[in-house]
Structure formats: structure tokens, C-alpha cells
Amino acid sequence: MSEAVSLTYRVVPGGVLSGSLRVPGDKSISHRAVMLAALANGISEVYGFLTGEDCLCTMQAFQQMGVRIDREGDTTLRVHGVGLHGLSAPPAPLDLGNSGTSMRLMSGLLAAQRFPSVLTGDASLSRRPMGRVIDPLSRMGARIDAEAGGRAPLRVSPVAGLKGIHYTSPVASAQVKSSLLLAGLYAEGETVVSEPGASRDHTERMLRAFGVEVSSETGRAALQGGQTLQATRIDVPADISSAAFFLVGAAISPGSDVLLTGVGLNPTRDGIVRVLRAMGARIDILDPRTAGGEPVADLRVRGSVLRGIAVDPALVAATIDEFPALFVAAACARGETVVTGAEELRVKESDRIATMCTGLRALGISAIPQPDGARILGGRLQGGVVDAHGDHRVAMSFAMAALRAEQPITILDCANVNTSFPGFARLAADAGLRLVERSGA
Ligand code: S3P
């Protein structure tokens, strides 16, 4: 839907960010909350659910499979779990919009059902690689047919039963790991996923909250099939990936002082804080606590002078969705920032190495794409027109760049900001960003 309406941001330079802000709920955790609550026995309550389009796609998909989900207020859900075997055949293809998480995680879950299903998505999702889940799921006995190159739509056919496997993934991917763990709930025996680095572990944490035994250590997660889930309460923290735009915006604009409240600080997700601090950002972690099995804190960030760094490749997985914002920080830093080991950026909602480097160059910055990252030399950001290519995080990152630009920045194709951050333009404007939205051609 968001592809049909074009949305442009025009952001006027200058200004600072200030105030106490609460960004919306974590996208990864919101998806998982709906999925696991749907499969549980009993009614689960989800507080702080992200009502972005991606998570609404997940919610609608489960409603199409007979799960009753009551929305109370904007961000509270009551999910009437149907148990592991209680889903019903969807009457139509499940449209997962722009959401890679929905498609990859649900492939694993649907591969184990007794009914067929079809998973579709928008143009971006239909370009993204699904072979990374189809291959291991097929080894478990699943039958999933895809378009050429392992692309959506995916046609999932019922099979007699799945078998647990020991799978070593070539990429550190929470979506691959989670897809296999969800299939593994239905499989005979043990499902073990090993990966080259630590991907985000929200699935493991939340499965435990629903009463499932999961063993995990860095780069490995395992569970036995046949375990049932018991309804629970999930408190979704504010999304660090959404907070990241404000962390960067405040860090690059001297005089800014922002408090981001209730932000999820899971150690598999907090790379942006570590990398920005290594660049000289002033970020204080206040009132660290635990909510819903996840570490949470308030983050105070103040404007400062940043310096370019070589980003530690060991931090890439924990920073993966924040590189668009980080590229903007790099453009505002003194000296060069070098990103390596981040080839996964090429298969996100857009090729983020290409979209960010092209956009930064349009604004007068030297940004040289590399196969697995980029070299960005901090400098003077001129104004200009950049194309977000429908990528939500690219759009929001360039919006923050205007805080340090010399002329206005116009950002094309921003409608998909609603996939992860409904209300971004309003919250950013309230915080001090001089942003105006224009819909239409
Ligand atoms: C996600 C995992 C990450 C991330 C994506 C959300 C998830 O991808 O980039 O936005 O919710 O599992 P990987 O599968 O590459 O880890």
C-alpha cells in the first residue's frame, strides 16, 4: 500500500534536537510477540506493540489463519492463542508487505502446518533472498517453492512431518535462526542452528518467556521439538533501531540534548551505542533495568564533535540495521570512517551500501562503496535531493543529515517510514528537526 502513495521529506538545515522522547516499540520483538502468542495456549497480552506496517502485516496474517487479536488502544494487543496446531488455512495469499522478518520467520512456521499457504510481498521484498531459509527448511523436510533465485512469492506445501537438523548457517542471521527454531518446535528431535557470529536473540528469550526450553550460547541456539507454549505478558521496549536516528541526529548537532526513554539495549542490538561512543559521542546509559526479559535503559545523548573510525567488524551484527544512520554520523565526523564485513547491507530493504553512498555523494560527501561496506570521509554536507528508494531507514537517516547541512535536503520515496516508525515526522519535528512532509507526485 505504501508504494502507491509517494511521500517526500523536505528538511531545512539547522536546529538542534532536544527533549524527552519515546520512540515506538521494537519491530523484531513485536513480530515475535504476535507469532509466539498466536501459537501459545491461552490469552497473551502485548504492551508497547509497534503498529508499523511490517508488524501489522504479521498481525493480519495470523488473523487470516483464524487467530483472534483484540487491539486495546493503539499499542496493546490481546492475542487469543490457538496452540501449536490450531492455525487454520488462510483463505488467500498472506501479503507481508515490505517485511523480511515476517516472510522468513513465517516460512519456518508455515512449513510445519497441515495446510498450504502462499507468502507474497511488495517489490522490495520480492527481490530479497529467501533461499537462506528455504534451503535449511528443505533439509528439515519442508516443501517450499519459490520464484527464480529463491525469491517470493513462496508456495508452502504441507508435508508428513519435519525432522530436526544441525544447521551451520553461512550468515549470522536472526531471521534464519528464528525460522528454523519455529520449524523446530514442530520437528522430530532437536533443531540446532550455528552461525558465524551472534545474531539478535529475541526469539530465544521470548520462547523462554512462553515456557519453551531453549539452549543457547554465542553463535548457537537449540531446542527440542514437541514443546508447547503457555500464554504470557510481553512488554515491548522502545526500538533501539528507531532511537538510532535520534542518537545520531543529536550526536552530530552541537547543542542537542535528548533523552530517549525505555530503549531496548539487548547486547545483540546495542552496537550503535558502542560505535557512536568510539566516534566520540556523549551517550549516557541511565536507569538500566529489565522489562519482558530484555535489558532496557534511558539514553541521554548530547551533541559533540565526532571522529571517523574503522568500525570493528565484530560489532557489525549488533549494528546491522543502524548503518544508514551511522553513515550520516560518519559524514559529519572528522576524518575517515571505514566499514567492513557488512555485505549483508546489500540485501536489506534496499542495497544500503549503494543507496547511502549515492545519497551522501549527492550531498557533497566522499562516500566510496566497497563490496562489504564503505569508506566515508567526513566533510561539509551541502543540500540536495536524495532518493530513499523506498527504504525506511535510509529516509530517516538523510532527514537527520539536515541538522548539519548547508542547504535543504529533499528526500524522495519516504512512505515506507511507516513500516517501522509511524509518527516519525511528527516526533522529529517536535524534537526540533525542521521537517515537512509532502505527499503526492
Ligand atoms: C531481524 C534480523 C536482522 C535485521 C532485521 C530484523 C529480525 O536481520 O536486519 O531488520 O527481526 O530477526 P538478519 O536476519 O540478517 O539478522
XYZ file of C-alpha atoms and ligand atoms in Angstrom:
457
model
C 0.000 0.000 0.000
C 2.746 2.396 0.960
C 4.240 2.023 -2.506
C 1.166 3.541 -4.121
C 1.393 6.896 -2.321
C 4.594 8.830 -2.793
C 5.897 10.789 0.136
C 8.718 13.318 0.128
C 10.516 14.866 3.078
C 11.943 18.355 2.847
C 14.239 19.149 5.722
C 15.626 22.627 6.281
C 19.108 22.882 7.769
C 19.984 23.927 11.261
C 18.235 23.389 14.526
C 19.088 21.121 17.393
C 17.280 18.148 18.916
C 16.034 18.336 22.470
C 13.532 16.866 24.871
C 12.467 13.542 26.286
C 11.329 11.184 23.549
C 9.760 7.754 23.451
C 10.191 6.044 20.090
C 7.761 3.237 19.148
C 8.069 -0.409 20.128
C 10.764 -2.745 18.886
C 9.942 -4.208 15.487
C 11.722 -7.532 15.931
C 10.134 -8.118 19.316
C 6.654 -7.046 18.143
C 6.709 -9.576 15.270
C 7.764 -12.356 17.601
C 5.195 -11.401 20.236
C 2.336 -11.900 17.774
C 3.767 -15.124 16.366
C 4.500 -16.820 19.674
C 1.318 -15.570 21.342
C -0.697 -16.978 18.423
C 0.913 -20.404 18.921
C 0.518 -20.401 22.700
C -2.253 -21.887 24.796
C -4.267 -19.076 26.375
C -4.547 -15.325 26.002
C -1.356 -13.270 25.897
C -1.135 -9.534 26.418
C 1.337 -7.473 24.457
C 2.119 -3.942 25.638
C 4.003 -1.406 23.546
C 3.365 -3.252 20.263
C 4.739 -1.491 17.192
C 1.834 -0.525 14.934
C 4.114 -0.061 11.940
C 3.054 -1.638 8.659
C 5.508 -4.545 8.942
C 4.136 -5.749 12.261
C 0.553 -5.107 11.138
C 1.260 -7.464 8.215
C 2.287 -10.161 10.680
C -0.801 -9.482 12.772
C -3.130 -9.641 9.760
C -1.515 -12.865 8.550
C -2.350 -14.572 11.841
C -5.857 -13.139 11.783
C -6.233 -14.700 8.315
C -5.262 -18.002 9.931
C -8.037 -17.764 12.490
C -6.258 -16.081 15.420
C -8.350 -13.560 17.290
C -6.339 -10.464 18.148
C -8.041 -7.624 20.013
C -6.411 -4.219 19.876
C -6.908 -2.202 23.016
C -5.800 1.371 22.499
C -3.074 1.864 19.973
C -0.303 -0.385 21.240
C -1.886 -3.061 23.431
C -2.896 -6.433 21.996
C -4.765 -9.365 23.441
C -3.847 -12.399 21.399
C -6.083 -15.439 21.760
C -3.568 -18.224 21.235
C -4.737 -21.254 19.285
C -1.959 -23.638 20.348
C 0.772 -25.101 18.152
C -1.709 -26.981 15.965
C -4.638 -24.593 15.987
C -3.955 -22.363 12.965
C -6.366 -22.688 10.045
C -5.705 -22.444 6.317
C -5.635 -18.805 5.160
C -8.309 -18.125 2.534
C -5.913 -16.041 0.404
C -2.160 -15.451 -0.025
C -0.581 -13.809 3.014
C 0.660 -10.365 1.966
C 3.669 -9.486 4.086
C 4.303 -6.097 2.502
C 7.873 -4.913 2.987
C 8.655 -7.246 5.871
C 11.559 -9.667 5.545
C 11.174 -10.725 9.168
C 7.557 -11.784 8.596
C 8.396 -13.745 5.486
C 11.450 -15.555 6.801
C 10.079 -16.399 10.242
C 6.681 -17.402 8.923
C 8.228 -19.666 6.283
C 9.522 -21.850 9.091
C 6.266 -21.807 10.966
C 4.093 -22.452 7.923
C 6.327 -25.236 6.612
C 5.105 -27.300 9.564
C 1.358 -26.727 9.086
C -1.109 -29.222 7.675
C -2.396 -26.714 5.105
C -0.786 -24.992 2.120
C -0.025 -21.275 2.134
C 1.373 -18.609 -0.172
C 3.553 -15.747 1.067
C 3.795 -12.582 -1.006
C 5.270 -9.130 -0.536
C 5.992 -5.818 -2.213
C 8.580 -5.209 -4.945
C 11.445 -4.839 -2.443
C 10.566 -7.991 -0.504
C 10.182 -9.887 -3.786
C 13.807 -9.094 -4.614
C 15.235 -10.306 -1.306
C 16.918 -13.702 -0.929
C 14.709 -16.374 0.616
C 16.962 -19.298 -0.288
C 18.718 -18.755 3.038
C 15.614 -20.116 4.801
C 14.251 -22.365 2.044
C 17.444 -24.450 1.853
C 17.711 -25.419 5.528
C 13.935 -25.798 5.893
C 14.000 -28.194 2.916
C 16.649 -30.204 4.722
C 14.183 -30.489 7.598
C 11.693 -31.954 5.120
C 9.752 -28.810 4.217
C 8.390 -28.173 0.733
C 8.648 -24.540 -0.340
C 8.577 -23.450 -3.974
C 9.922 -20.021 -4.880
C 10.435 -17.885 -7.953
C 13.779 -17.932 -9.745
C 16.703 -17.189 -7.426
C 14.741 -18.169 -4.310
C 12.514 -15.082 -4.439
C 8.917 -14.521 -3.251
C 6.115 -15.392 -3.756
C 6.743 -18.553 -1.739
C 4.385 -21.519 -2.015
C 4.460 -23.682 1.084
C 3.001 -27.193 0.809
C 2.110 -29.458 3.726
C 4.415 -32.425 4.390
C 4.071 -35.500 6.606
C 6.414 -34.113 9.269
C 9.649 -32.186 9.822
C 12.885 -33.538 11.252
C 15.274 -31.561 13.440
C 18.663 -30.788 11.878
C 22.004 -29.376 12.934
C 22.445 -26.433 10.613
C 25.509 -24.238 10.234
C 24.379 -21.005 8.626
C 26.871 -19.203 6.377
C 25.482 -15.837 7.589
C 24.809 -14.553 11.075
C 21.068 -14.038 10.646
C 18.411 -13.914 13.325
C 15.786 -14.401 10.665
C 17.339 -17.680 9.519
C 17.910 -18.860 13.083
C 14.379 -17.930 14.152
C 12.773 -19.512 11.105
C 14.472 -22.816 11.899
C 13.666 -22.623 15.610
C 9.985 -22.053 14.820
C 10.005 -25.020 12.441
C 11.924 -26.905 15.114
C 9.035 -26.534 17.562
C 7.142 -28.935 15.288
C 10.053 -31.156 14.275
C 11.026 -34.568 15.493
C 14.136 -34.385 17.682
C 16.473 -31.464 18.182
C 16.995 -28.445 15.927
C 20.380 -26.760 16.302
C 21.436 -23.596 14.497
C 25.040 -22.414 14.486
C 26.129 -19.177 12.867
C 29.391 -17.323 12.321
C 28.525 -14.530 14.795
C 25.906 -13.624 17.360
C 22.668 -12.510 15.708
C 19.894 -10.941 17.779
C 18.452 -13.382 20.325
C 14.898 -12.116 20.833
C 13.378 -15.400 19.668
C 15.313 -17.434 22.217
C 14.454 -15.017 25.030
C 10.782 -14.864 24.130
C 10.408 -18.605 23.633
C 11.662 -18.995 27.206
C 9.101 -16.434 28.382
C 6.444 -18.673 26.799
C 7.812 -21.666 28.707
C 9.910 -23.324 25.991
C 13.337 -24.703 26.880
C 15.943 -23.284 24.540
C 19.662 -23.749 24.984
C 21.839 -21.007 23.600
C 25.321 -19.608 23.631
C 27.043 -17.114 21.358
C 26.505 -18.236 17.768
C 24.388 -21.293 18.629
C 20.767 -21.980 19.614
C 18.911 -25.275 20.015
C 15.535 -26.648 21.044
C 13.676 -29.947 21.174
C 10.528 -30.336 19.101
C 7.145 -31.007 20.651
C 7.249 -28.332 23.374
C 4.142 -26.251 23.941
C 3.884 -22.534 24.619
C 1.922 -21.038 27.513
C 0.413 -17.559 27.185
C 2.271 -14.750 28.900
C 2.598 -10.971 29.061
C 5.095 -9.249 26.792
C 6.362 -5.698 27.351
C 7.932 -4.428 24.164
C 10.773 -1.958 24.725
C 11.281 1.114 22.539
C 13.169 0.129 19.390
C 16.877 0.925 19.513
C 16.838 0.881 15.714
C 14.355 3.776 15.762
C 16.143 5.507 18.626
C 19.280 5.348 16.447
C 18.115 8.232 14.233
C 17.840 10.488 17.272
C 21.104 9.206 18.730
C 22.855 10.178 15.514
C 20.882 13.382 14.993
C 21.707 14.641 18.486
C 25.307 13.411 18.340
C 26.060 15.356 15.127
C 24.439 18.640 16.162
C 26.248 20.587 18.883
C 23.771 21.972 21.414
C 21.446 18.976 21.134
C 20.389 17.185 24.301
C 17.910 14.321 24.012
C 16.650 11.692 26.436
C 15.350 8.527 24.765
C 13.282 6.569 27.255
C 12.742 2.832 27.698
C 15.054 1.791 24.863
C 15.850 -1.908 24.397
C 19.562 -2.421 24.986
C 19.913 -6.106 24.218
C 23.658 -6.791 23.804
C 22.974 -8.283 20.359
C 21.474 -4.916 19.297
C 23.460 -2.195 21.041
C 26.269 -1.783 18.507
C 25.120 1.729 17.595
C 25.819 2.940 21.122
C 29.262 1.325 21.135
C 30.228 2.608 17.695
C 28.992 6.155 18.310
C 30.852 6.260 21.610
C 34.007 5.080 19.850
C 33.495 8.056 17.491
C 33.384 10.385 20.491
C 29.617 10.694 21.015
C 28.396 11.622 24.501
C 25.848 8.953 25.367
C 24.860 8.159 28.947
C 23.049 4.933 29.796
C 20.621 5.777 32.605
C 18.487 3.605 34.866
C 19.333 0.231 33.308
C 16.586 -2.303 34.050
C 14.890 -5.385 32.648
C 11.458 -5.450 31.003
C 9.889 -8.547 29.496
C 13.164 -10.480 29.629
C 15.007 -7.746 27.719
C 17.520 -5.177 29.034
C 16.153 -1.622 28.796
C 17.553 1.811 29.691
C 17.114 5.523 29.064
C 19.721 7.025 26.783
C 20.848 10.621 27.083
C 22.762 11.902 24.080
C 24.359 15.301 23.618
C 25.902 16.910 20.586
C 29.653 16.678 20.236
C 32.474 16.552 17.724
C 32.728 13.087 16.207
C 35.823 11.484 14.715
C 36.000 8.883 11.975
C 36.945 5.328 12.947
C 37.406 1.867 11.480
C 34.242 0.137 12.707
C 35.110 -3.117 14.474
C 33.720 -5.925 12.236
C 32.821 -7.803 15.433
C 30.181 -5.108 16.055
C 28.566 -5.360 12.625
C 25.818 -7.870 13.529
C 24.758 -5.831 16.576
C 24.665 -2.666 14.458
C 23.318 -4.091 11.211
C 20.137 -2.007 10.878
C 21.825 1.164 12.098
C 24.418 1.561 9.344
C 22.331 4.042 7.332
C 22.248 6.330 10.376
C 25.898 5.606 11.101
C 26.884 6.579 7.558
C 25.385 10.007 8.265
C 27.354 10.240 11.515
C 30.472 9.327 9.523
C 29.736 12.089 7.004
C 29.687 14.583 9.904
C 32.808 13.247 11.632
C 36.387 14.458 11.348
C 38.392 12.090 9.199
C 37.521 8.821 7.560
C 35.168 6.076 8.726
C 35.702 2.621 7.277
C 33.027 -0.083 7.425
C 33.961 -3.663 6.541
C 32.338 -7.075 6.982
C 28.884 -5.643 6.337
C 27.976 -7.220 2.963
C 24.532 -8.087 4.426
C 23.663 -4.400 3.915
C 23.351 -5.171 0.211
C 20.268 -7.382 0.732
C 18.216 -5.257 3.121
C 15.102 -3.252 2.136
C 17.423 -1.617 -0.401
C 21.103 -2.149 -1.172
C 22.024 0.121 1.707
C 25.666 0.466 0.728
C 24.594 1.784 -2.682
C 21.644 3.920 -1.564
C 23.578 5.575 1.258
C 26.789 6.199 -0.705
C 24.877 7.580 -3.696
C 22.841 9.852 -1.441
C 25.842 11.078 0.523
C 27.698 11.846 -2.702
C 24.673 13.850 -3.906
C 25.144 15.915 -0.737
C 28.826 16.528 -1.474
C 30.434 13.859 0.714
C 33.126 11.443 -0.423
C 31.486 8.042 0.171
C 33.108 5.149 -1.632
C 31.156 1.904 -1.697
C 33.056 -1.315 -1.060
C 31.713 -4.848 -1.610
C 31.291 -5.285 2.153
C 30.999 -1.732 3.434
C 32.147 1.786 2.604
C 34.798 4.439 3.149
C 33.280 7.752 4.157
C 35.259 10.935 4.594
C 33.597 13.439 6.889
C 33.073 16.843 5.311
C 30.642 19.646 4.589
C 27.150 18.407 3.830
C 25.620 20.511 1.107
C 21.905 20.346 0.440
C 20.330 18.498 -2.436
C 17.962 15.773 -3.490
C 18.447 12.169 -2.419
C 16.382 9.085 -3.199
C 15.495 6.787 -0.288
C 14.442 4.081 -2.770
C 11.534 3.173 -0.516
C 13.907 2.220 2.303
C 12.571 3.478 5.644
C 15.929 3.637 7.391
C 17.603 5.448 4.503
C 14.837 8.067 4.520
C 15.095 8.743 8.264
C 18.894 8.830 8.179
C 19.004 11.510 5.487
C 16.384 13.501 7.381
C 18.813 13.715 10.320
C 21.641 14.776 7.993
C 19.853 18.097 7.516
C 20.829 19.084 11.057
C 24.322 19.656 9.680
C 23.579 20.543 6.049
C 24.192 23.926 4.445
C 21.080 23.844 2.239
C 17.736 21.992 2.475
C 17.681 18.270 1.785
C 14.801 16.775 -0.194
C 14.306 13.046 0.299
C 12.227 11.119 -2.209
C 10.221 7.916 -1.664
C 9.753 8.066 2.117
C 6.324 6.409 2.533
C 7.860 3.208 3.873
C 8.958 5.012 7.028
C 5.571 3.783 8.219
C 6.797 0.195 8.073
C 8.889 0.698 11.207
C 8.323 4.179 12.613
C 4.772 5.527 12.407
C 4.822 9.137 13.605
C 8.500 9.720 12.817
C 7.963 13.059 11.073
C 5.894 14.444 13.944
C 8.223 13.212 16.685
C 11.292 14.506 14.839
C 9.668 17.890 14.231
C 8.626 18.121 17.882
C 12.231 17.404 18.854
C 13.478 20.241 16.647
C 14.077 18.832 13.161
C 12.792 21.247 10.511
C 10.999 18.586 8.520
C 7.946 18.955 6.291
C 6.199 16.034 4.598
C 4.705 16.292 1.136
C 2.513 13.573 -0.299
C 1.631 13.152 -3.944
C 3.850 13.217 -7.001
C 15.739 -9.106 12.147
C 17.000 -9.544 11.936
C 18.014 -8.801 11.196
C 17.587 -7.369 10.895
C 16.151 -7.251 10.519
C 15.259 -7.815 11.603
C 14.818 -9.931 12.953
O 18.293 -9.467 10.008
O 18.398 -6.805 9.891
O 15.809 -5.911 10.299
O 13.809 -9.398 13.450
O 15.106 -11.120 13.109
P 19.186 -10.808 9.983
O 18.279 -11.929 9.700
O 20.146 -10.547 8.888
O 19.833 -10.975 11.320
